[in-house]
Short mmCIF file of C-alpha atoms and ligand atoms in Angstrom, two decimals:
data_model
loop_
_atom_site.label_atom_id
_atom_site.label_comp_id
_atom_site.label_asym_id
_atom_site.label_seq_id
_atom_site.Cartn_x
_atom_site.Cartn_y
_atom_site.Cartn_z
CA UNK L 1 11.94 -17.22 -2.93
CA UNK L 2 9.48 -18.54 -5.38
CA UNK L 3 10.14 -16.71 -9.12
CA UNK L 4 7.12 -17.30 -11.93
CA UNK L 5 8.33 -18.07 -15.52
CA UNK L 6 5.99 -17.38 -18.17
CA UNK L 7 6.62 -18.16 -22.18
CA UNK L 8 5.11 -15.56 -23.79
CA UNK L 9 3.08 -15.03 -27.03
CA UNK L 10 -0.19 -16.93 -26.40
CA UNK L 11 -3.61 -15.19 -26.78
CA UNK L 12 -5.47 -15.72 -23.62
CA UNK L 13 -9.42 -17.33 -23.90
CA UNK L 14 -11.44 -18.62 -21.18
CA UNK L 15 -12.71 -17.72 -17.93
CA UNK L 16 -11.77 -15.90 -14.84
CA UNK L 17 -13.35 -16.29 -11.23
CA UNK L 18 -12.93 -12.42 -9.56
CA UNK L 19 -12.13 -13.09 -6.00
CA UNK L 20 -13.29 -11.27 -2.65
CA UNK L 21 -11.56 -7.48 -3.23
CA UNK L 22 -8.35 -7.21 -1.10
CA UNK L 23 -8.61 -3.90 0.13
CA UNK L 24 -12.09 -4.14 1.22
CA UNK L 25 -11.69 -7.40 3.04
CA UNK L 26 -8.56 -5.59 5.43
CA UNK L 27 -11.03 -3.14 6.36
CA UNK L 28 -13.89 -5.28 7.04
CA UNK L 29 -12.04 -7.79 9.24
CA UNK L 30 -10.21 -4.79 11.50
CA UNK L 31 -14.45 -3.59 11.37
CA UNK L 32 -14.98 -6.89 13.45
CA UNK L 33 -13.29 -5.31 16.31
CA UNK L 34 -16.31 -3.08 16.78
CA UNK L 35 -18.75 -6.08 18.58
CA UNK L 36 -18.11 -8.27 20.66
CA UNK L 37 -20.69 -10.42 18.39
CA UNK L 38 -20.11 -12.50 16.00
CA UNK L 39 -18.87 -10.11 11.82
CA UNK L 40 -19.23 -12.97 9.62
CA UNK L 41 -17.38 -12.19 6.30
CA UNK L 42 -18.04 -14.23 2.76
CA UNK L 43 -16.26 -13.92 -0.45
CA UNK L 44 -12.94 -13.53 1.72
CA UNK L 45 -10.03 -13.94 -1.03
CA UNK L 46 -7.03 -16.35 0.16
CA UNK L 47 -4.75 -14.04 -0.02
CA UNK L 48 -1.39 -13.71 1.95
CA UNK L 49 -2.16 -10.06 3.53
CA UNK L 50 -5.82 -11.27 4.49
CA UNK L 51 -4.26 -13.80 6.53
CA UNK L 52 -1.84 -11.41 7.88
CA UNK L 53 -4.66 -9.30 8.93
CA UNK L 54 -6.59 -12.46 10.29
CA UNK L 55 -3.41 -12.83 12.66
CA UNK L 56 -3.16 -9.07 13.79
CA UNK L 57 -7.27 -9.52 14.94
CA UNK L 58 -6.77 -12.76 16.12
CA UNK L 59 -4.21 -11.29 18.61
CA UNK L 60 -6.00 -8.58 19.85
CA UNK L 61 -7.88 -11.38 21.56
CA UNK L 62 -10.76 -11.73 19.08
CA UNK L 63 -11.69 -14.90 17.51
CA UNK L 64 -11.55 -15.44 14.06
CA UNK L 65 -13.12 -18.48 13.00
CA UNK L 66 -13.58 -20.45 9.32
CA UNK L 67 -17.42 -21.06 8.80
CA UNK L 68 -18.69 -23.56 6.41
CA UNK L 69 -16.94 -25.55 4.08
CA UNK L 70 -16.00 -22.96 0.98
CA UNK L 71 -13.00 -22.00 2.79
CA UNK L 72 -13.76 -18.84 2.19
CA UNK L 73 -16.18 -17.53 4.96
CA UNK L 74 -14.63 -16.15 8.63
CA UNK L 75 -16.43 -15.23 11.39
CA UNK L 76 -14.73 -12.95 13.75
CA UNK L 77 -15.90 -11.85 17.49
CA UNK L 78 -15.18 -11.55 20.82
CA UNK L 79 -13.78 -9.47 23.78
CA UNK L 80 -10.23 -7.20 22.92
CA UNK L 81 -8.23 -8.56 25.65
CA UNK L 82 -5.15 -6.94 24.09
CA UNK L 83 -4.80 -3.32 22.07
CA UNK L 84 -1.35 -3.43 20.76
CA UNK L 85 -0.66 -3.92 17.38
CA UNK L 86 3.26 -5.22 16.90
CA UNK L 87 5.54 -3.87 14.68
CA UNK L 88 6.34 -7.72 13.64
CA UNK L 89 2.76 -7.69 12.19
CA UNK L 90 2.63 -3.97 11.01
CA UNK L 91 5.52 -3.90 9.07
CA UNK L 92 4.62 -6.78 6.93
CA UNK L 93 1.27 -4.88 6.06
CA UNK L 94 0.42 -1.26 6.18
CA UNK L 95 -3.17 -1.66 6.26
CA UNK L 96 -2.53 -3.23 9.65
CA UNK L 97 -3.30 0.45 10.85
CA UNK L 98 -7.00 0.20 10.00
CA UNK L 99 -7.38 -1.63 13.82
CA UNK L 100 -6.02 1.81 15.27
CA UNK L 101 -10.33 3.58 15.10
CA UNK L 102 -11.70 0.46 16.28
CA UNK L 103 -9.85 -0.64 18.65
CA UNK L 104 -9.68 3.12 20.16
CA UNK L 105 -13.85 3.39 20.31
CA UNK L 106 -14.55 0.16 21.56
CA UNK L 107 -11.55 -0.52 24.18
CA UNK L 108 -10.98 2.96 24.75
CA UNK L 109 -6.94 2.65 24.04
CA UNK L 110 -4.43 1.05 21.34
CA UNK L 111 -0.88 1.03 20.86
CA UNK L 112 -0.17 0.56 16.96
CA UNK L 113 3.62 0.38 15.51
CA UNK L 114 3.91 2.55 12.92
CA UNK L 115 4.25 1.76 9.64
CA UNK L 116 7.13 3.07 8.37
CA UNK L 117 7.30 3.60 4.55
CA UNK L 118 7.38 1.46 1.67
CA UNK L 119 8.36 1.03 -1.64
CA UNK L 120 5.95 2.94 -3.41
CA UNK L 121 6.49 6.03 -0.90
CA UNK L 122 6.48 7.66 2.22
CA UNK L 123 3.30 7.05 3.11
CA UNK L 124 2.30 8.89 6.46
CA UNK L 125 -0.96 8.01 8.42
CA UNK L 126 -0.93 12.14 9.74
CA UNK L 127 -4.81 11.88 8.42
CA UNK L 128 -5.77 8.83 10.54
CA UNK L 129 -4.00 10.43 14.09
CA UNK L 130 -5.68 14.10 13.40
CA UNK L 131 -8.81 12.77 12.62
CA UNK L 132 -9.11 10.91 15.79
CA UNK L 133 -7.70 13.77 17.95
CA UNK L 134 -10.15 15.36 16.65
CA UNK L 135 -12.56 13.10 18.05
CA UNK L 136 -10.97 13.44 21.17
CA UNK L 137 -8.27 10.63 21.37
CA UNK L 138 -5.24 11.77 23.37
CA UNK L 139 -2.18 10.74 20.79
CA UNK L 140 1.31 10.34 21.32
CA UNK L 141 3.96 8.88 19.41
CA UNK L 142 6.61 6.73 21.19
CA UNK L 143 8.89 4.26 20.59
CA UNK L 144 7.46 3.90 16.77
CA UNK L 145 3.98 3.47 18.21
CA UNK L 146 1.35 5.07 18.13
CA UNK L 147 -0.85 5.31 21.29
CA UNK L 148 -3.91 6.26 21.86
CA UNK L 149 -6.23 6.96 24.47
CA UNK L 150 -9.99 8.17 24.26
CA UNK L 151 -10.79 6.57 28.20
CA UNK L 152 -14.36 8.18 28.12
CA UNK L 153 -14.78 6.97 24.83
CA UNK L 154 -14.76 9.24 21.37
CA UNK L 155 -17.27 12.08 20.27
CA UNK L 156 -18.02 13.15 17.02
CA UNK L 157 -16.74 15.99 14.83
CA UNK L 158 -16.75 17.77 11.58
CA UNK L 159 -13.30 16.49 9.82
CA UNK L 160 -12.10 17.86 6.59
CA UNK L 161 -9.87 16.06 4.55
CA UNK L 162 -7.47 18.10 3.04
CA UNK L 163 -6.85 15.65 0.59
CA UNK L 164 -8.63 12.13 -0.04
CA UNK L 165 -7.31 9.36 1.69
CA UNK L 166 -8.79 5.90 1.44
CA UNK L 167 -7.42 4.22 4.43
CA UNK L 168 -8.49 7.39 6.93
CA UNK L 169 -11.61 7.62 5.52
CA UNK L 170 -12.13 3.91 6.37
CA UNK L 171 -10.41 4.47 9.79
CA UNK L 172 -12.61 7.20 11.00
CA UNK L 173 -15.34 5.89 9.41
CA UNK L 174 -15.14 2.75 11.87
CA UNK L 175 -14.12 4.79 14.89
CA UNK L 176 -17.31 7.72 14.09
CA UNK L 177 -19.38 4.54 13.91
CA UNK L 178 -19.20 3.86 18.34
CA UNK L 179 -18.34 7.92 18.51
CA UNK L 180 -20.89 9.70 20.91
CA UNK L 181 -22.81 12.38 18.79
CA UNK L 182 -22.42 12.94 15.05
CA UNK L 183 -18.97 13.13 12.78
CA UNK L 184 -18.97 14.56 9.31
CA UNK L 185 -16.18 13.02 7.01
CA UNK L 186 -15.91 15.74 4.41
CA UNK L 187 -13.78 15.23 1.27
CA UNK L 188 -14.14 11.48 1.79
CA UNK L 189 -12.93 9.20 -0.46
CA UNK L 190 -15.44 6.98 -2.38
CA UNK L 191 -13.57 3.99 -3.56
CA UNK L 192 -16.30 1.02 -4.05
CA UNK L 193 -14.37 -0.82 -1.04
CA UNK L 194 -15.41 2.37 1.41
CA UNK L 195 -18.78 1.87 0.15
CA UNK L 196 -18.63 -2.07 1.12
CA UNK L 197 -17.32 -0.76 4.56
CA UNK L 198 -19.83 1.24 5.06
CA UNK L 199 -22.91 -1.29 3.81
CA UNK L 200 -21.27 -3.30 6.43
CA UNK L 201 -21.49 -1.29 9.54
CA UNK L 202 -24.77 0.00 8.60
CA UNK L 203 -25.61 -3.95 8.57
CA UNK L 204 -23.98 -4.13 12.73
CA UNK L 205 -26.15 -1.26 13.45
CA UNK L 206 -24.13 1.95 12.44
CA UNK L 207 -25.79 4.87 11.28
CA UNK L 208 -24.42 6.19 8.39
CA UNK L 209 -25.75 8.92 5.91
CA UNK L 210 -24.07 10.04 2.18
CA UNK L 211 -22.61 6.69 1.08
CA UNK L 212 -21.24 6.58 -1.98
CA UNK L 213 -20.51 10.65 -1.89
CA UNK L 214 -17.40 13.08 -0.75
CA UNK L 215 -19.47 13.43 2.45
CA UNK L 216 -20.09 10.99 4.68
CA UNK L 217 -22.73 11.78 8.27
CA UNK L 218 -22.23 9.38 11.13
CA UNK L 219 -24.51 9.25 13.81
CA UNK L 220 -22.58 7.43 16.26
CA UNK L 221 -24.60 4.57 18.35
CA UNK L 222 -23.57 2.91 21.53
CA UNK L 223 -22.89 -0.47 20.66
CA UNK L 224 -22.89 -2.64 17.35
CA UNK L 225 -24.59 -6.03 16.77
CA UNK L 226 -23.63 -9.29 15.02
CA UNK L 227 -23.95 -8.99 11.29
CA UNK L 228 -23.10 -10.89 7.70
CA UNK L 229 -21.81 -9.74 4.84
CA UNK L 230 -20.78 -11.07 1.89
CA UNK L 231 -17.09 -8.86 0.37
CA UNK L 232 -17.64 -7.26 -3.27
CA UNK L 233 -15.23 -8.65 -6.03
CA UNK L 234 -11.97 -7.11 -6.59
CA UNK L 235 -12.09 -4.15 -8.80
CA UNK L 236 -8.33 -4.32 -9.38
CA UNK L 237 -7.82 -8.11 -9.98
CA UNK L 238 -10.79 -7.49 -12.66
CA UNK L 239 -9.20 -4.62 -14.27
CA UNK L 240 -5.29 -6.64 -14.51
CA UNK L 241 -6.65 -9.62 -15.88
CA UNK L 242 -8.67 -7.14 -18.66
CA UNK L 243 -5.36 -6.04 -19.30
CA UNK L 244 -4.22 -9.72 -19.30
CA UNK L 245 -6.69 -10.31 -22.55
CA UNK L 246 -6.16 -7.22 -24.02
CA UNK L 247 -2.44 -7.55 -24.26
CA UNK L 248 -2.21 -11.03 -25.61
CA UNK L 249 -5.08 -10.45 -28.04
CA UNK L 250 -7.44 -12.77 -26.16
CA UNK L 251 -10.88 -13.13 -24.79
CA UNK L 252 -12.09 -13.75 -21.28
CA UNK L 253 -15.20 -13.58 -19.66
CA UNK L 254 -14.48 -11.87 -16.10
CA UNK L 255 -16.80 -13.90 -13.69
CA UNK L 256 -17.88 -11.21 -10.90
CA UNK L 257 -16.30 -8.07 -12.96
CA UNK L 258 -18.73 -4.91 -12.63
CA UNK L 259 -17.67 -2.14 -14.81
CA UNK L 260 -19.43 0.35 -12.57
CA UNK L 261 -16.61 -0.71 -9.90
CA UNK L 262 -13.78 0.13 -12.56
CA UNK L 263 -14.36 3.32 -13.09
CA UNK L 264 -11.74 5.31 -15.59
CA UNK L 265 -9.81 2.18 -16.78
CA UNK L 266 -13.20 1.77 -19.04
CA UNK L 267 -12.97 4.31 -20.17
CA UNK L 268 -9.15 4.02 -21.26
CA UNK L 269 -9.22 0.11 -22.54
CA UNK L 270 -11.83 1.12 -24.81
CA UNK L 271 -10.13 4.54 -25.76
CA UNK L 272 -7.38 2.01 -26.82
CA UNK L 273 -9.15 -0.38 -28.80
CA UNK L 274 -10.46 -3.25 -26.42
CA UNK L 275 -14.00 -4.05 -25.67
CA UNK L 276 -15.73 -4.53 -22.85
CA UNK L 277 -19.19 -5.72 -22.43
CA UNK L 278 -21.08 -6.34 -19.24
CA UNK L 279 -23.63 -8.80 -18.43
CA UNK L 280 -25.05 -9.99 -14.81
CA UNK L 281 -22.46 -12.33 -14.29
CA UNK L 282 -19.45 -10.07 -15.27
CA UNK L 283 -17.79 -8.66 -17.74
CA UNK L 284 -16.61 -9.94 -21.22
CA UNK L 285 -12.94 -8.57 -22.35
CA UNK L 286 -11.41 -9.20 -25.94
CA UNK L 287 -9.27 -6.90 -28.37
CA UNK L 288 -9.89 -7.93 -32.05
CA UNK L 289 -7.03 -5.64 -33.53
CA UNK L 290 -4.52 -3.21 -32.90
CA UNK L 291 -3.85 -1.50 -29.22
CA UNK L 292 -3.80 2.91 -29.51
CA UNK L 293 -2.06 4.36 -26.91
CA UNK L 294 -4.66 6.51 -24.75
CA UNK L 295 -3.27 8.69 -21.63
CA UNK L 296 -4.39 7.98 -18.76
CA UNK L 297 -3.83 10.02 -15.05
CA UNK L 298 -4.55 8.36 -11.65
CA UNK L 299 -6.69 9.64 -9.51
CA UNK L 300 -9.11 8.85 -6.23
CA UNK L 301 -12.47 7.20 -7.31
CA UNK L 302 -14.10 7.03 -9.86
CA UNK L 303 -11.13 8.56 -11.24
CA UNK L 304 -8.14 6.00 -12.79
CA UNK L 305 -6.94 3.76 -9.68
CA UNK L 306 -3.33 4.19 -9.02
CA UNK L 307 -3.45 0.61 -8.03
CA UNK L 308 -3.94 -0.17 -12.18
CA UNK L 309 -1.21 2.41 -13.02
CA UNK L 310 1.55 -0.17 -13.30
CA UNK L 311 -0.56 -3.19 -15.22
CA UNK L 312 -1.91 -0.19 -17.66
CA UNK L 313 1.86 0.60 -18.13
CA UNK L 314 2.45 -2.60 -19.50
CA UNK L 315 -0.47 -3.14 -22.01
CA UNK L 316 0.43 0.25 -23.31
CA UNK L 317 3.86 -0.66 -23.93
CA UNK L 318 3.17 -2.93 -26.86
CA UNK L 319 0.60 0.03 -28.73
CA UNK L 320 0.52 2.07 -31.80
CA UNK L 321 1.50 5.46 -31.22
CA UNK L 322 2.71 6.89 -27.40
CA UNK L 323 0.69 7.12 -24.11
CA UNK L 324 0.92 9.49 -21.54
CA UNK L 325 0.48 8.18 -17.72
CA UNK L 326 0.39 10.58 -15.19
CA UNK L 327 0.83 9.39 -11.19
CA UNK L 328 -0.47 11.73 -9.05
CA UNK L 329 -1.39 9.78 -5.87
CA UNK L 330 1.71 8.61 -4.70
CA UNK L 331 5.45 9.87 -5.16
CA UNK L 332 7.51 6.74 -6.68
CA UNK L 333 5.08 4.64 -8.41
CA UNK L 334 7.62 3.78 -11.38
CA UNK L 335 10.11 1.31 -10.42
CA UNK L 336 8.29 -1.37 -12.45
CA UNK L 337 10.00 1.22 -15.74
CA UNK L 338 13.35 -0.12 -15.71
CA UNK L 339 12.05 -3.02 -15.67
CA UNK L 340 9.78 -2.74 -18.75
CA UNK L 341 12.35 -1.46 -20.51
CA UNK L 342 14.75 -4.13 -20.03
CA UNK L 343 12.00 -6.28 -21.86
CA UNK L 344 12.19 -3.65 -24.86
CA UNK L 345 9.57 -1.34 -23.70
CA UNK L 346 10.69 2.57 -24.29
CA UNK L 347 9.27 4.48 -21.93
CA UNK L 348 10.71 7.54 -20.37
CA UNK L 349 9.98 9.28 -16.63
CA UNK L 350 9.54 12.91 -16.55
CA UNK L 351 8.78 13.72 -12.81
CA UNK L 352 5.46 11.92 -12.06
CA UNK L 353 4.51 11.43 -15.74
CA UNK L 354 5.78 8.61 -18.05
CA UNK L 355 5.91 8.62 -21.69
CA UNK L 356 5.43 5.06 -23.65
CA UNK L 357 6.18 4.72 -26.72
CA UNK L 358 4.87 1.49 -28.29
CA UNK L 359 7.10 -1.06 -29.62
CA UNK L 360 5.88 -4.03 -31.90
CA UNK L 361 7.20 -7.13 -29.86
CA UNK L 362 8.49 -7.11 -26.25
CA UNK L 363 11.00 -9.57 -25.44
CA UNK L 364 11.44 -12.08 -22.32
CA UNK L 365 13.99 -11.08 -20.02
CA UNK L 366 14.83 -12.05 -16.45
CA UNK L 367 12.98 -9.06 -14.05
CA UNK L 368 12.45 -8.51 -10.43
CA UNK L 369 9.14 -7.59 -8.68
CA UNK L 370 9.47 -4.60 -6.58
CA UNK L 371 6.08 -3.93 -5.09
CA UNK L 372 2.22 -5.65 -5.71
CA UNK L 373 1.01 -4.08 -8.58
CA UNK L 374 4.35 -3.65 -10.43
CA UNK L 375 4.71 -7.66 -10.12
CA UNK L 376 1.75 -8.00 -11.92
CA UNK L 377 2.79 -5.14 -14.62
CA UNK L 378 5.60 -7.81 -15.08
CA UNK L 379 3.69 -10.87 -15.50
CA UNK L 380 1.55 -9.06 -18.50
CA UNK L 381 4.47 -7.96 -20.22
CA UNK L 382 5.82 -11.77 -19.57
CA UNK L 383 2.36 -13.10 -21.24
CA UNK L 384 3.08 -10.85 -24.50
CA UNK L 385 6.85 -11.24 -25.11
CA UNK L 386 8.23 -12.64 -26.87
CA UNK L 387 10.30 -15.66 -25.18
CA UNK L 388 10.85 -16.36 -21.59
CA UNK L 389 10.48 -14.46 -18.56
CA UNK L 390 10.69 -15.03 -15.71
CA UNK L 391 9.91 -12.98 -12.59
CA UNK L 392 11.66 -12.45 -9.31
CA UNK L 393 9.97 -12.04 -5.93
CA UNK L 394 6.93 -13.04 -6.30
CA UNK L 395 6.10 -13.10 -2.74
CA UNK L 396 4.89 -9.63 -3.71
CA UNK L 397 2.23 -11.18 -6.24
CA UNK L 398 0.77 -13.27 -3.36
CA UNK L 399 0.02 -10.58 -1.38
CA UNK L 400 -2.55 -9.29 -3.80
CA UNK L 401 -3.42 -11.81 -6.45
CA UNK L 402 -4.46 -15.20 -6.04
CA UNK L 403 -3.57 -18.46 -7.85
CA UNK L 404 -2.27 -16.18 -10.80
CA UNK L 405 -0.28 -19.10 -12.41
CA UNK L 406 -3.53 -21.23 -12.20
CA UNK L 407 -6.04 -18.82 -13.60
CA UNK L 408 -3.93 -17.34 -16.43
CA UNK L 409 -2.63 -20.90 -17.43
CA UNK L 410 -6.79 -22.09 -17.58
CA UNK L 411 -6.67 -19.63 -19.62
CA UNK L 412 -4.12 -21.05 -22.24
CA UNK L 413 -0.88 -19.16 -20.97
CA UNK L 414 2.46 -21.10 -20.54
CA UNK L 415 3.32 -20.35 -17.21
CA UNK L 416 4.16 -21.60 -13.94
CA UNK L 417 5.95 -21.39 -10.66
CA UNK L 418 9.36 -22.56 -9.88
CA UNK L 419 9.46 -22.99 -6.03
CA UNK L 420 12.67 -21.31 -4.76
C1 LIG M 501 -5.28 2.50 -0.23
C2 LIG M 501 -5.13 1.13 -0.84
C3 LIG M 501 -4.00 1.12 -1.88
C4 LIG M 501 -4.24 2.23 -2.91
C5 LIG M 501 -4.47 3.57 -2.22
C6 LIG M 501 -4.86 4.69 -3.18
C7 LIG M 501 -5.85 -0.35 0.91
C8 LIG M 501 -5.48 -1.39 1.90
N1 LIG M 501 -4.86 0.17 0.19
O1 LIG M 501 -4.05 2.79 0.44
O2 LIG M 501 -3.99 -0.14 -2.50
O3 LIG M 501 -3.10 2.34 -3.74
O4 LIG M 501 -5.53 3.45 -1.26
O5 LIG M 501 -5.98 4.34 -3.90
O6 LIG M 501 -7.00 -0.05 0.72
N2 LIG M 501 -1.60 10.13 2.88
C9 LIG M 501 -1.07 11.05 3.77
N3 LIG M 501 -1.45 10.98 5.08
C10 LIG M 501 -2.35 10.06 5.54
C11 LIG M 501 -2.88 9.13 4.63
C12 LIG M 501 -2.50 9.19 3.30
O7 LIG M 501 -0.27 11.92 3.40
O8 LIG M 501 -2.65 10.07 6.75
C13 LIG M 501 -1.23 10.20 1.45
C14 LIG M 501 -0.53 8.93 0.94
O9 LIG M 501 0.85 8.97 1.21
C15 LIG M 501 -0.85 8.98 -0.53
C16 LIG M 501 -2.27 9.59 -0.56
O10 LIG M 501 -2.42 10.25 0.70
O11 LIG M 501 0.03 9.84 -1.21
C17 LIG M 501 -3.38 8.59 -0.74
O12 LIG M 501 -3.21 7.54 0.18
P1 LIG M 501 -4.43 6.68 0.76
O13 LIG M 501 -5.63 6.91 -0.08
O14 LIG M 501 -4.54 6.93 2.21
O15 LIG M 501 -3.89 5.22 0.51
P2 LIG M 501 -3.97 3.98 1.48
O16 LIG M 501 -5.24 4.02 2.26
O17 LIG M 501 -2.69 3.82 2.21
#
């Protein structure tokens, strides 16, 4: 297993190229499942779950094919000669369950292993099964699949969230798009990557009303065309390499950054003393003097991204004063804490809310990633301590980040990865 060792103490300057967003790009490739023509995709990030989600299309029968030369263009298309999703796919990737809606309006039937939980918590995909029974899939759960059938096809209905989900809002969103009739997605979630869903089927021919909003009006069509679309920048890569700059005292110019995509972490990082400005090409990032702690709670959009809860953690670790950080999404989103603290953070877990009381200097210690985002939280603290660091598991980091020894050591850090 590779490990990442990183000297710390250097102030980071330079540039950053945001890549293709992650969790918009699993979406949009399990979206190419809805025609049978060809979805091309641009801006697709080479990332290690992408390509876990190219396989899981690919095997449904579809083709996915590289266009161009950038490398990072697919087109994907073609009959679904196969609607079973494998649990040797699923279980490296939860997201895998987004091909559950289409493959269940276009083929009429799929047969999707469950996902089982994961390190950050239980994770259940209840939302995603009753929102399709609802538009009259017949669902049972065997064997640690879920199968569905919808043989004449789905119909629309009115679906209330009872509480917002990202990943069923995407789901349904896909399967209202071929529903018969129209399906109201109330309490949606409105993360910038369900918007760049949602741009995208309305670009194959889906007709799709509220975007952007809590409420989202599908009026299904029968088929969907051909379309291309290029994948918006990643929100979260943008927002951990701000904290990158802002913890070493640095400056970096964010190429592809949008501030309207990052929603409360603005708000935060300036609350604690960095600035941000924006300009056409993305956003500029430095912190001229000291760090104040500022609380922070996570939240679905436009409120603070649990998926920055972690990397915030770590910047906040080194302020003046204490900051209060508040998980309310999901139920164990703190394991990267011990591991802070071994590097001579203090912070201290009260239920879902952590307490961080700045030190002056971290130190480098050895430290094991436990989940995406915490990896990361690891590698900032690495890029500020004091000494050497050097992270564990960073098969975790690929899934989610790419080139991160390359861009941050452009950048001026001392870092780099020891192939294990
Ligand atoms: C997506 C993101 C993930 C991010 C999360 C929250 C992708 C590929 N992943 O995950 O990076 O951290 O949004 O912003 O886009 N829940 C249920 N039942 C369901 C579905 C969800 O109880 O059927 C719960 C979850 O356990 C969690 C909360 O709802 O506590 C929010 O989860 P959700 O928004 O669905 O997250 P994901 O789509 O899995």
């Amino acid at each position: 297993m590779d490990k990442i060792r990183i000297r710390g103490g250097k102030p980071l300057s330079g540039e950053i190229v945001i890549g293709g967003a992650k969790n918009a790009g699993l979406p949009l490739m399990a979206a190419g499942l809805l025609t049978d023509e060809r979805l091309v995709l641009s801006n697709v990030p080479h990332l290690a779950d992408i390509r876990t989600m190219q396989e899981l299309v690919a095997q449904h029968g579809v083709a996915v094919e590289p266009v161009g030369t950038d490398g990072r263009t697919v087109a994907i298309g073609g009959e679904i000669t196969n609607s079973v999703a494998p649990y040797d796919i699923v279980r490296k990737m939860r997201a895998s369950v987004f091909v559950l809606g289409p493959l269940v309006a276009r083929a009429g039937e799929a047969k999707v292993s469950l996902p089982g939980g994961c390190a950050i918590g239980n994770r259940p995909i209840d939302l995603h099964i009753k929102g399709l029974e609802a538009m009259g899939a017949e669902i049972v759960l065997e064997g640690g699949y879920v199968q569905a059938r919808a043989p004449k096809g789905l119909h629309g209905a009115r679906i209330a969230f009872p509480f917002v989900s990202v990943g069923a809002t995407e789901n349904l969103l896909m399967a209202a798009a071929l529903a018969e009739g129209r399906t109201e997605l109330v309490n949606a979630a409105r993360e910038p990557e369900i918007c760049d869903l949602a741009h995208c089927l309305v670009a194959m021919g889906a007709q799709i009303e509220g975007i952007g909003t809590a409420h989202l009006v599908v009026e299904g069509v029968k088929r969907l065309h051909g379309a291309e679309h290029a994948i918006i920048p990643d929100r979260i890569e943008c927002g951990t390499y701000a904290c990158a700059a802002a913890i070493t005292g640095g400056d970096l110019f964010l190429r592809g950054g949008r501030l309207d995509h990052l929603g409360a972490l603005v708000k935060a990082l300036r609350e604690a003393g960095v600035d941000i400005d924006e300009t056409p090409q993305g956003l500029h990032v430095r912190r001229r003097a000291g760090l104040h702690g500022a609380d922070v709670m996570t939240e679905p959009y436009p409120g603070f991204a649990t998926d920055m809860q972690a990397q915030y953690m770590a910047l906040m670790c080194v302020c003046d004063g204490a900051a209060l950080i508040t998980e309310t999404i999901f139920e164990n989103r703190f394991m990267h804490v011990p591991e802070l603290n071994r590097m001579g953070a203090r912070i201290n877990v009260h239920g879902s809310s952590a307490i961080v009381r700045g030190v002056p200097q971290l130190s480098g210690a050895p430290v094991m990633a436990t989940d995406l985002r915490a990896s990361f939280s690891l590698v900032l603290a690495g890029l500020a301590a004091q000494g050497e660091t050097t992270v564990n598991r960073v098969y975790h980091l690929d899934r989610g980040y790419e080139a991160v020894e390359q861009k941050l050591a452009a950048c001026g850090a001392d870092i780099e990865r020891i192939p294990g």
